[in-house]
């Protein structure tokens, strides 16, 4: 039996959202799970809950040096495994009217969605390039969690959209450049509120619709697994996901 492939996810938070659900879904699908996040306490706790095939690789910030160090540590931790799927889920939610947006907000957005996304993508692509083709004819799959704000601006989303547009265009550029190397890059537009246990503002466009319960993190994660399982003869660059009752 070949060793389990590795799934790397950046942006896990406390484990209750999309990153955490993806870790569980890929673990159950037979992957080793490498968790990258800022803040080591909750990350180490979450890795412990997942068990021996999961490990925490906390970083202070998403820059080139830190992300490279995390990927080196992952390869050292599981030297006999290939990194086959990498998910960049790190995000900063800044929803403010334009004149309220500060320079500090923009630093957070660019650190996470520009510099962080580039740094993560670079390490994933470099890892994939060294690997042989898998059963689906791919070297690896790089996934990005996007949002409706990646395709259109809105009042309150000038800062958030700046980051999400950037992630979307990066994913498209990479899909075009590295498809020829059998590296699959995909972007998921998440359209609606994600039902985590973290209380947050109601950004849904259907306030008052009790049946619009939001997107379940596990259901988003299952779509990520579906993307990872696609073969190179017919694969998706962009997928959009929304609850049945979302107005769009
Ligand atoms: C993961 O992605 C979701 C959807 O964009 C976002 O709500 C969540 O904050 C992200 N997690 C982290 C830790 O950034």
mmCIF file of C-alpha atoms and ligand atoms in Angstrom:
data_model
loop_
_atom_site.group_PDB
_atom_site.id
_atom_site.type_symbol
_atom_site.label_atom_id
_atom_site.label_comp_id
_atom_site.label_asym_id
_atom_site.label_seq_id
_atom_site.Cartn_x
_atom_site.Cartn_y
_atom_site.Cartn_z
ATOM 1 C CA UNK A 1 0.000 0.000 0.000
ATOM 2 C CA UNK A 2 1.423 3.423 -0.900
ATOM 3 C CA UNK A 3 1.600 5.862 2.034
ATOM 4 C CA UNK A 4 -1.377 8.136 2.590
ATOM 5 C CA UNK A 5 -1.217 11.359 0.544
ATOM 6 C CA UNK A 6 -1.042 14.671 2.414
ATOM 7 C CA UNK A 7 -3.758 17.321 2.457
ATOM 8 C CA UNK A 8 -2.434 20.746 3.541
ATOM 9 C CA UNK A 9 -4.953 23.325 4.710
ATOM 10 C CA UNK A 10 -4.125 26.916 5.634
ATOM 11 C CA UNK A 11 -6.764 28.854 7.567
ATOM 12 C CA UNK A 12 -8.326 26.553 10.115
ATOM 13 C CA UNK A 13 -9.299 28.896 12.932
ATOM 14 C CA UNK A 14 -10.780 26.931 15.828
ATOM 15 C CA UNK A 15 -11.690 24.002 13.579
ATOM 16 C CA UNK A 16 -15.420 24.723 13.417
ATOM 17 C CA UNK A 17 -15.492 26.276 9.934
ATOM 18 C CA UNK A 18 -14.612 25.404 6.360
ATOM 19 C CA UNK A 19 -10.905 24.718 6.993
ATOM 20 C CA UNK A 20 -11.667 22.441 9.949
ATOM 21 C CA UNK A 21 -14.433 20.577 8.115
ATOM 22 C CA UNK A 22 -12.108 20.073 5.147
ATOM 23 C CA UNK A 23 -9.504 18.591 7.491
ATOM 24 C CA UNK A 24 -12.064 16.056 8.762
ATOM 25 C CA UNK A 25 -13.418 15.173 5.318
ATOM 26 C CA UNK A 26 -9.951 14.611 3.783
ATOM 27 C CA UNK A 27 -8.808 12.668 6.859
ATOM 28 C CA UNK A 28 -11.782 10.326 6.452
ATOM 29 C CA UNK A 29 -10.999 10.025 2.750
ATOM 30 C CA UNK A 30 -7.571 8.598 3.610
ATOM 31 C CA UNK A 31 -5.325 11.648 3.670
ATOM 32 C CA UNK A 32 -2.782 12.774 6.223
ATOM 33 C CA UNK A 33 -3.755 16.285 7.261
ATOM 34 C CA UNK A 34 -1.302 19.163 7.774
ATOM 35 C CA UNK A 35 -2.929 22.130 9.500
ATOM 36 C CA UNK A 36 -1.445 25.591 9.006
ATOM 37 C CA UNK A 37 -2.834 28.574 10.903
ATOM 38 C CA UNK A 38 -1.878 31.579 12.923
ATOM 39 C CA UNK A 39 -2.203 30.901 16.655
ATOM 40 C CA UNK A 40 -0.790 27.610 17.875
ATOM 41 C CA UNK A 41 -2.945 26.732 20.908
ATOM 42 C CA UNK A 42 -6.252 26.042 19.214
ATOM 43 C CA UNK A 43 -4.451 24.508 16.231
ATOM 44 C CA UNK A 44 -2.550 21.987 18.345
ATOM 45 C CA UNK A 45 -5.750 21.152 20.200
ATOM 46 C CA UNK A 46 -7.633 20.600 16.959
ATOM 47 C CA UNK A 47 -4.834 18.410 15.543
ATOM 48 C CA UNK A 48 -5.002 16.336 18.740
ATOM 49 C CA UNK A 49 -8.738 15.828 18.247
ATOM 50 C CA UNK A 50 -8.154 14.590 14.706
ATOM 51 C CA UNK A 51 -5.601 12.000 15.855
ATOM 52 C CA UNK A 52 -2.268 10.618 14.667
ATOM 53 C CA UNK A 53 -2.719 11.274 10.952
ATOM 54 C CA UNK A 54 -3.061 15.029 11.575
ATOM 55 C CA UNK A 55 -0.403 17.501 12.678
ATOM 56 C CA UNK A 56 -0.272 21.233 13.423
ATOM 57 C CA UNK A 57 2.165 23.610 11.718
ATOM 58 C CA UNK A 58 1.450 27.008 13.284
ATOM 59 C CA UNK A 59 2.915 30.126 11.738
ATOM 60 C CA UNK A 60 3.143 33.715 12.971
ATOM 61 C CA UNK A 61 2.149 35.279 9.689
ATOM 62 C CA UNK A 62 1.535 34.269 6.075
ATOM 63 C CA UNK A 63 4.763 35.435 4.464
ATOM 64 C CA UNK A 64 7.137 33.622 2.097
ATOM 65 C CA UNK A 65 9.610 32.597 4.795
ATOM 66 C CA UNK A 66 7.055 31.296 7.311
ATOM 67 C CA UNK A 67 5.041 29.392 4.733
ATOM 68 C CA UNK A 68 8.196 27.822 3.280
ATOM 69 C CA UNK A 69 9.267 26.760 6.763
ATOM 70 C CA UNK A 70 5.845 25.198 7.375
ATOM 71 C CA UNK A 71 5.988 23.197 4.117
ATOM 72 C CA UNK A 72 9.525 21.990 4.916
ATOM 73 C CA UNK A 73 8.315 20.863 8.333
ATOM 74 C CA UNK A 74 5.386 19.012 6.739
ATOM 75 C CA UNK A 75 7.711 17.138 4.363
ATOM 76 C CA UNK A 76 10.030 16.302 7.238
ATOM 77 C CA UNK A 77 7.109 15.078 9.362
ATOM 78 C CA UNK A 78 5.857 12.670 6.651
ATOM 79 C CA UNK A 79 8.919 12.068 4.426
ATOM 80 C CA UNK A 80 7.340 9.101 2.617
ATOM 81 C CA UNK A 81 4.115 10.919 1.609
ATOM 82 C CA UNK A 82 3.285 13.200 -1.299
ATOM 83 C CA UNK A 83 1.443 16.494 -0.853
ATOM 84 C CA UNK A 84 -1.482 15.934 -3.211
ATOM 85 C CA UNK A 85 -4.020 18.567 -2.157
ATOM 86 C CA UNK A 86 -3.492 22.068 -0.746
ATOM 87 C CA UNK A 87 -6.336 24.352 0.317
ATOM 88 C CA UNK A 88 -5.839 28.058 0.958
ATOM 89 C CA UNK A 89 -8.719 29.069 3.189
ATOM 90 C CA UNK A 90 -7.077 31.854 5.184
ATOM 91 C CA UNK A 91 -9.180 34.974 5.006
ATOM 92 C CA UNK A 92 -9.868 38.264 6.734
ATOM 93 C CA UNK A 93 -13.475 39.398 6.913
ATOM 94 C CA UNK A 94 -13.587 43.191 6.750
ATOM 95 C CA UNK A 95 -17.032 44.540 5.964
ATOM 96 C CA UNK A 96 -17.054 48.319 6.277
ATOM 97 C CA UNK A 97 -18.268 51.286 4.389
ATOM 98 C CA UNK A 98 -15.454 52.645 2.202
ATOM 99 C CA UNK A 99 -14.686 55.710 4.306
ATOM 100 C CA UNK A 100 -14.330 53.509 7.415
ATOM 101 C CA UNK A 101 -11.648 51.328 5.837
ATOM 102 C CA UNK A 102 -8.236 52.012 7.396
ATOM 103 C CA UNK A 103 -4.732 51.468 6.087
ATOM 104 C CA UNK A 104 -4.344 48.799 8.758
ATOM 105 C CA UNK A 105 -7.369 46.965 7.336
ATOM 106 C CA UNK A 106 -5.731 47.012 3.926
ATOM 107 C CA UNK A 107 -2.497 45.599 5.359
ATOM 108 C CA UNK A 108 -4.484 42.705 6.822
ATOM 109 C CA UNK A 109 -6.263 42.109 3.537
ATOM 110 C CA UNK A 110 -3.082 42.183 1.472
ATOM 111 C CA UNK A 111 -1.085 40.076 3.963
ATOM 112 C CA UNK A 112 -3.694 37.343 3.891
ATOM 113 C CA UNK A 113 -5.127 37.462 0.375
ATOM 114 C CA UNK A 114 -2.188 38.659 -1.698
ATOM 115 C CA UNK A 115 1.111 37.854 0.017
ATOM 116 C CA UNK A 116 -0.201 34.850 1.940
ATOM 117 C CA UNK A 117 -2.016 33.362 -1.040
ATOM 118 C CA UNK A 118 1.055 33.797 -3.271
ATOM 119 C CA UNK A 119 3.362 32.304 -0.630
ATOM 120 C CA UNK A 120 1.097 29.302 -0.087
ATOM 121 C CA UNK A 121 0.517 28.718 -3.802
ATOM 122 C CA UNK A 122 4.254 28.880 -4.468
ATOM 123 C CA UNK A 123 5.019 26.147 -1.921
ATOM 124 C CA UNK A 124 2.171 23.962 -3.170
ATOM 125 C CA UNK A 125 3.226 24.259 -6.825
ATOM 126 C CA UNK A 126 6.882 23.576 -5.994
ATOM 127 C CA UNK A 127 5.886 20.481 -3.999
ATOM 128 C CA UNK A 128 3.587 19.212 -6.774
ATOM 129 C CA UNK A 129 6.215 19.715 -9.515
ATOM 130 C CA UNK A 130 8.504 17.153 -7.866
ATOM 131 C CA UNK A 131 5.841 14.457 -7.764
ATOM 132 C CA UNK A 132 4.770 11.817 -10.253
ATOM 133 C CA UNK A 133 1.267 11.680 -11.701
ATOM 134 C CA UNK A 134 -1.404 10.165 -9.482
ATOM 135 C CA UNK A 135 -4.246 7.856 -10.557
ATOM 136 C CA UNK A 136 -6.154 10.891 -11.897
ATOM 137 C CA UNK A 137 -3.215 11.978 -14.051
ATOM 138 C CA UNK A 138 -2.429 14.914 -11.771
ATOM 139 C CA UNK A 139 0.555 16.023 -9.742
ATOM 140 C CA UNK A 140 -1.604 17.817 -7.229
ATOM 141 C CA UNK A 141 -4.673 19.978 -6.622
ATOM 142 C CA UNK A 142 -4.517 23.534 -5.284
ATOM 143 C CA UNK A 143 -7.830 24.903 -3.990
ATOM 144 C CA UNK A 144 -8.818 28.402 -2.939
ATOM 145 C CA UNK A 145 -11.852 29.397 -0.881
ATOM 146 C CA UNK A 146 -13.409 32.399 -2.584
ATOM 147 C CA UNK A 147 -16.570 34.411 -2.198
ATOM 148 C CA UNK A 148 -19.202 36.256 -4.171
ATOM 149 C CA UNK A 149 -17.093 39.325 -3.392
ATOM 150 C CA UNK A 150 -14.438 37.831 -5.719
ATOM 151 C CA UNK A 151 -16.669 38.492 -8.706
ATOM 152 C CA UNK A 152 -18.497 41.686 -7.819
ATOM 153 C CA UNK A 153 -18.032 44.611 -5.476
ATOM 154 C CA UNK A 154 -20.744 45.911 -3.221
ATOM 155 C CA UNK A 155 -21.299 48.527 -0.550
ATOM 156 C CA UNK A 156 -19.443 47.340 2.579
ATOM 157 C CA UNK A 157 -17.116 45.042 0.611
ATOM 158 C CA UNK A 158 -14.504 47.373 -0.930
ATOM 159 C CA UNK A 159 -11.747 45.953 1.301
ATOM 160 C CA UNK A 160 -12.983 42.357 1.353
ATOM 161 C CA UNK A 161 -13.485 42.318 -2.427
ATOM 162 C CA UNK A 162 -9.985 43.674 -3.028
ATOM 163 C CA UNK A 163 -8.623 40.570 -1.322
ATOM 164 C CA UNK A 164 -11.018 38.077 -2.839
ATOM 165 C CA UNK A 165 -10.623 39.435 -6.400
ATOM 166 C CA UNK A 166 -6.895 38.975 -5.930
ATOM 167 C CA UNK A 167 -7.249 35.350 -4.812
ATOM 168 C CA UNK A 168 -9.541 34.599 -7.744
ATOM 169 C CA UNK A 169 -7.195 36.097 -10.343
ATOM 170 C CA UNK A 170 -4.227 34.310 -8.791
ATOM 171 C CA UNK A 171 -6.056 30.993 -9.008
ATOM 172 C CA UNK A 172 -6.943 31.640 -12.666
ATOM 173 C CA UNK A 173 -3.390 32.642 -13.557
ATOM 174 C CA UNK A 174 -2.038 29.506 -11.890
ATOM 175 C CA UNK A 175 -4.654 27.265 -13.510
ATOM 176 C CA UNK A 176 -3.552 28.537 -16.916
ATOM 177 C CA UNK A 177 0.183 28.390 -16.251
ATOM 178 C CA UNK A 178 0.363 25.028 -14.493
ATOM 179 C CA UNK A 179 -2.446 23.050 -16.126
ATOM 180 C CA UNK A 180 0.092 21.952 -18.749
ATOM 181 C CA UNK A 181 2.119 20.418 -15.919
ATOM 182 C CA UNK A 182 -0.979 18.476 -14.819
ATOM 183 C CA UNK A 183 -1.393 20.625 -11.722
ATOM 184 C CA UNK A 184 -5.063 21.297 -11.020
ATOM 185 C CA UNK A 185 -5.972 24.708 -9.595
ATOM 186 C CA UNK A 186 -9.555 25.491 -8.608
ATOM 187 C CA UNK A 187 -11.443 28.360 -7.004
ATOM 188 C CA UNK A 188 -14.703 27.993 -5.099
ATOM 189 C CA UNK A 189 -17.103 30.923 -4.918
ATOM 190 C CA UNK A 190 -18.899 30.540 -1.616
ATOM 191 C CA UNK A 191 -22.118 32.514 -2.002
ATOM 192 C CA UNK A 192 -23.817 32.931 1.342
ATOM 193 C CA UNK A 193 -23.216 32.723 5.057
ATOM 194 C CA UNK A 194 -21.303 29.699 6.327
ATOM 195 C CA UNK A 195 -22.979 28.000 9.282
ATOM 196 C CA UNK A 196 -20.090 27.831 11.760
ATOM 197 C CA UNK A 197 -20.516 27.958 15.503
ATOM 198 C CA UNK A 198 -18.970 31.438 15.439
ATOM 199 C CA UNK A 199 -21.685 34.086 15.710
ATOM 200 C CA UNK A 200 -21.408 36.593 12.903
ATOM 201 C CA UNK A 201 -23.283 39.261 11.046
ATOM 202 C CA UNK A 202 -26.078 38.127 8.796
ATOM 203 C CA UNK A 203 -24.730 38.823 5.319
ATOM 204 C CA UNK A 204 -27.351 36.729 3.620
ATOM 205 C CA UNK A 205 -29.452 38.438 1.001
ATOM 206 C CA UNK A 206 -32.575 36.794 2.297
ATOM 207 C CA UNK A 207 -32.978 38.045 5.860
ATOM 208 C CA UNK A 208 -35.923 36.509 7.611
ATOM 209 C CA UNK A 209 -35.939 33.363 5.466
ATOM 210 C CA UNK A 210 -35.738 30.741 8.208
ATOM 211 C CA UNK A 211 -34.926 28.026 5.702
ATOM 212 C CA UNK A 212 -31.797 29.860 4.562
ATOM 213 C CA UNK A 213 -29.645 28.233 7.198
ATOM 214 C CA UNK A 214 -26.358 28.942 5.448
ATOM 215 C CA UNK A 215 -23.771 26.667 3.913
ATOM 216 C CA UNK A 216 -22.700 23.724 6.044
ATOM 217 C CA UNK A 217 -18.885 23.602 6.316
ATOM 218 C CA UNK A 218 -18.937 19.807 5.801
ATOM 219 C CA UNK A 219 -20.870 20.236 2.581
ATOM 220 C CA UNK A 220 -18.340 22.747 1.243
ATOM 221 C CA UNK A 221 -15.588 20.312 2.246
ATOM 222 C CA UNK A 222 -17.263 17.473 0.317
ATOM 223 C CA UNK A 223 -17.181 19.653 -2.796
ATOM 224 C CA UNK A 224 -13.461 20.243 -2.225
ATOM 225 C CA UNK A 225 -12.922 16.477 -2.093
ATOM 226 C CA UNK A 226 -14.905 16.154 -5.318
ATOM 227 C CA UNK A 227 -12.590 18.709 -6.984
ATOM 228 C CA UNK A 228 -9.523 16.859 -5.729
ATOM 229 C CA UNK A 229 -10.880 13.599 -7.180
ATOM 230 C CA UNK A 230 -11.465 15.020 -10.671
ATOM 231 C CA UNK A 231 -9.203 13.627 -13.360
ATOM 232 C CA UNK A 232 -7.280 15.801 -15.765
ATOM 233 C CA UNK A 233 -9.500 15.059 -18.765
ATOM 234 C CA UNK A 234 -12.345 17.122 -17.298
ATOM 235 C CA UNK A 235 -11.637 19.312 -14.362
ATOM 236 C CA UNK A 236 -13.127 22.469 -12.901
ATOM 237 C CA UNK A 237 -11.403 25.784 -12.463
ATOM 238 C CA UNK A 238 -14.323 27.501 -10.755
ATOM 239 C CA UNK A 239 -17.173 26.115 -8.749
ATOM 240 C CA UNK A 240 -19.910 28.085 -7.036
ATOM 241 C CA UNK A 241 -21.794 26.945 -3.983
ATOM 242 C CA UNK A 242 -24.830 28.493 -2.333
ATOM 243 C CA UNK A 243 -27.711 27.354 -0.149
ATOM 244 C CA UNK A 244 -30.963 26.491 -1.894
ATOM 245 C CA UNK A 245 -32.670 29.608 -0.587
ATOM 246 C CA UNK A 246 -29.931 32.120 -1.335
ATOM 247 C CA UNK A 247 -31.066 35.024 -3.524
ATOM 248 C CA UNK A 248 -28.448 35.584 -6.242
HETATM 249 C C1 LIG B 1 -12.114 29.893 5.747
HETATM 250 O O1 LIG B 1 -12.931 30.371 4.693
HETATM 251 C C2 LIG B 1 -14.186 30.865 5.092
HETATM 252 C C3 LIG B 1 -14.935 31.264 3.838
HETATM 253 O O2 LIG B 1 -14.277 32.291 3.161
HETATM 254 C C4 LIG B 1 -14.032 32.053 6.035
HETATM 255 O O3 LIG B 1 -15.299 32.455 6.490
HETATM 256 C C5 LIG B 1 -13.150 31.641 7.200
HETATM 257 O O4 LIG B 1 -12.899 32.754 7.997
HETATM 258 C C6 LIG B 1 -11.836 31.049 6.718
HETATM 259 N N1 LIG B 1 -11.059 30.612 7.859
HETATM 260 C C7 LIG B 1 -10.001 31.287 8.302
HETATM 261 C C8 LIG B 1 -9.374 30.747 9.524
HETATM 262 O O5 LIG B 1 -9.550 32.286 7.761
#
